[in-house]
mmCIF file of C-alpha atoms in Angstrom:
data_model
loop_
_atom_site.group_PDB
_atom_site.id
_atom_site.type_symbol
_atom_site.label_atom_id
_atom_site.label_comp_id
_atom_site.label_asym_id
_atom_site.label_seq_id
_atom_site.Cartn_x
_atom_site.Cartn_y
_atom_site.Cartn_z
ATOM 1 C CA UNK V 853 0.000 0.000 0.000
ATOM 2 C CA UNK V 854 1.092 3.551 -0.719
ATOM 3 C CA UNK V 855 0.796 6.516 1.626
ATOM 4 C CA UNK V 856 1.375 10.080 0.447
ATOM 5 C CA UNK V 857 3.090 12.870 2.350
ATOM 6 C CA UNK V 858 4.126 16.497 1.967
ATOM 7 C CA UNK V 859 7.829 17.261 1.597
ATOM 8 C CA UNK V 860 9.033 20.824 2.151
ATOM 9 C CA UNK V 861 11.757 22.033 -0.197
ATOM 10 C CA UNK V 862 13.926 25.123 -0.336
ATOM 11 C CA UNK V 863 14.372 26.162 -3.960
ATOM 12 C CA UNK V 864 16.370 28.883 -5.669
ATOM 13 C CA UNK V 865 15.454 30.657 -8.887
ATOM 14 C CA UNK V 866 17.383 33.408 -10.674
ATOM 15 C CA UNK V 867 14.301 35.645 -10.873
ATOM 16 C CA UNK V 868 12.557 34.739 -7.602
ATOM 17 C CA UNK V 869 15.540 34.052 -5.383
ATOM 18 C CA UNK V 870 15.094 31.511 -2.586
ATOM 19 C CA UNK V 871 11.616 30.257 -1.817
ATOM 20 C CA UNK V 872 9.846 27.422 -0.011
ATOM 21 C CA UNK V 873 7.739 24.989 -2.002
ATOM 22 C CA UNK V 874 6.077 21.659 -1.288
ATOM 23 C CA UNK V 875 6.397 18.381 -3.140
ATOM 24 C CA UNK V 876 4.550 15.097 -2.806
ATOM 25 C CA UNK V 877 6.245 11.929 -1.622
ATOM 26 C CA UNK V 878 4.840 8.432 -2.070
ATOM 27 C CA UNK V 879 5.848 5.952 0.622
ATOM 28 C CA UNK V 880 5.643 2.177 0.808
ATOM 29 C CA UNK V 881 3.720 1.663 4.042
ATOM 30 C CA UNK V 882 5.128 -1.809 4.661
ATOM 31 C CA UNK V 883 8.805 -0.997 4.100
ATOM 32 C CA UNK V 884 8.537 2.641 5.285
ATOM 33 C CA UNK V 885 10.508 3.763 2.218
ATOM 34 C CA UNK V 886 10.116 6.668 -0.163
ATOM 35 C CA UNK V 887 9.057 5.192 -3.518
ATOM 36 C CA UNK V 888 8.891 8.353 -5.598
ATOM 37 C CA UNK V 889 8.870 12.110 -5.164
ATOM 38 C CA UNK V 890 7.318 14.876 -7.258
ATOM 39 C CA UNK V 891 9.148 18.123 -6.590
ATOM 40 C CA UNK V 892 7.882 21.727 -6.473
ATOM 41 C CA UNK V 893 4.150 21.034 -6.819
ATOM 42 C CA UNK V 894 2.522 23.494 -4.402
ATOM 43 C CA UNK V 895 3.580 26.954 -3.190
ATOM 44 C CA UNK V 896 1.203 26.662 -0.210
ATOM 45 C CA UNK V 897 1.566 24.010 2.497
ATOM 46 C CA UNK V 898 -2.186 23.947 3.200
ATOM 47 C CA UNK V 899 -2.937 23.070 -0.425
ATOM 48 C CA UNK V 900 -0.304 20.330 -0.380
ATOM 49 C CA UNK V 901 -1.760 18.844 2.812
ATOM 50 C CA UNK V 902 -5.299 18.911 1.390
ATOM 51 C CA UNK V 903 -4.075 17.155 -1.743
ATOM 52 C CA UNK V 904 -2.260 14.469 0.262
ATOM 53 C CA UNK V 905 -5.315 13.894 2.460
ATOM 54 C CA UNK V 906 -7.540 13.363 -0.593
ATOM 55 C CA UNK V 907 -5.000 10.967 -2.115
ATOM 56 C CA UNK V 908 -4.712 8.948 1.096
ATOM 57 C CA UNK V 909 -8.468 8.884 1.783
ATOM 58 C CA UNK V 910 -9.150 7.614 -1.737
ATOM 59 C CA UNK V 911 -6.183 5.201 -1.740
ATOM 60 C CA UNK V 912 -4.814 6.706 -4.940
ATOM 61 C CA UNK V 913 -2.794 4.275 -7.024
ATOM 62 C CA UNK V 914 0.795 5.353 -7.538
ATOM 63 C CA UNK V 915 0.282 4.902 -11.282
ATOM 64 C CA UNK V 916 -2.161 7.825 -11.297
ATOM 65 C CA UNK V 917 -0.228 10.243 -9.067
ATOM 66 C CA UNK V 918 1.242 12.483 -11.786
ATOM 67 C CA UNK V 919 -2.063 12.680 -13.673
ATOM 68 C CA UNK V 920 -3.937 13.626 -10.504
ATOM 69 C CA UNK V 921 -1.331 16.292 -9.690
ATOM 70 C CA UNK V 922 -1.751 17.786 -13.173
ATOM 71 C CA UNK V 923 -5.534 17.805 -12.784
ATOM 72 C CA UNK V 924 -5.346 19.305 -9.281
ATOM 73 C CA UNK V 925 -3.113 22.218 -10.176
#
């Protein structure tokens, strides 16, 4: 089974300078390992947490993660 979590990142851009952004991590619940990570998805932590909660509540398949992220943003 997969569980999703929010991962905070510090990024740097030539135009924007340093900023905080939030990515989505997918974890194997049995092995407690990070399976995959999608970087720099949300600028707002609250939005990232809402997204992760929906994914976990609906037991989103890892195969659909990137499509669901695209649809969400």
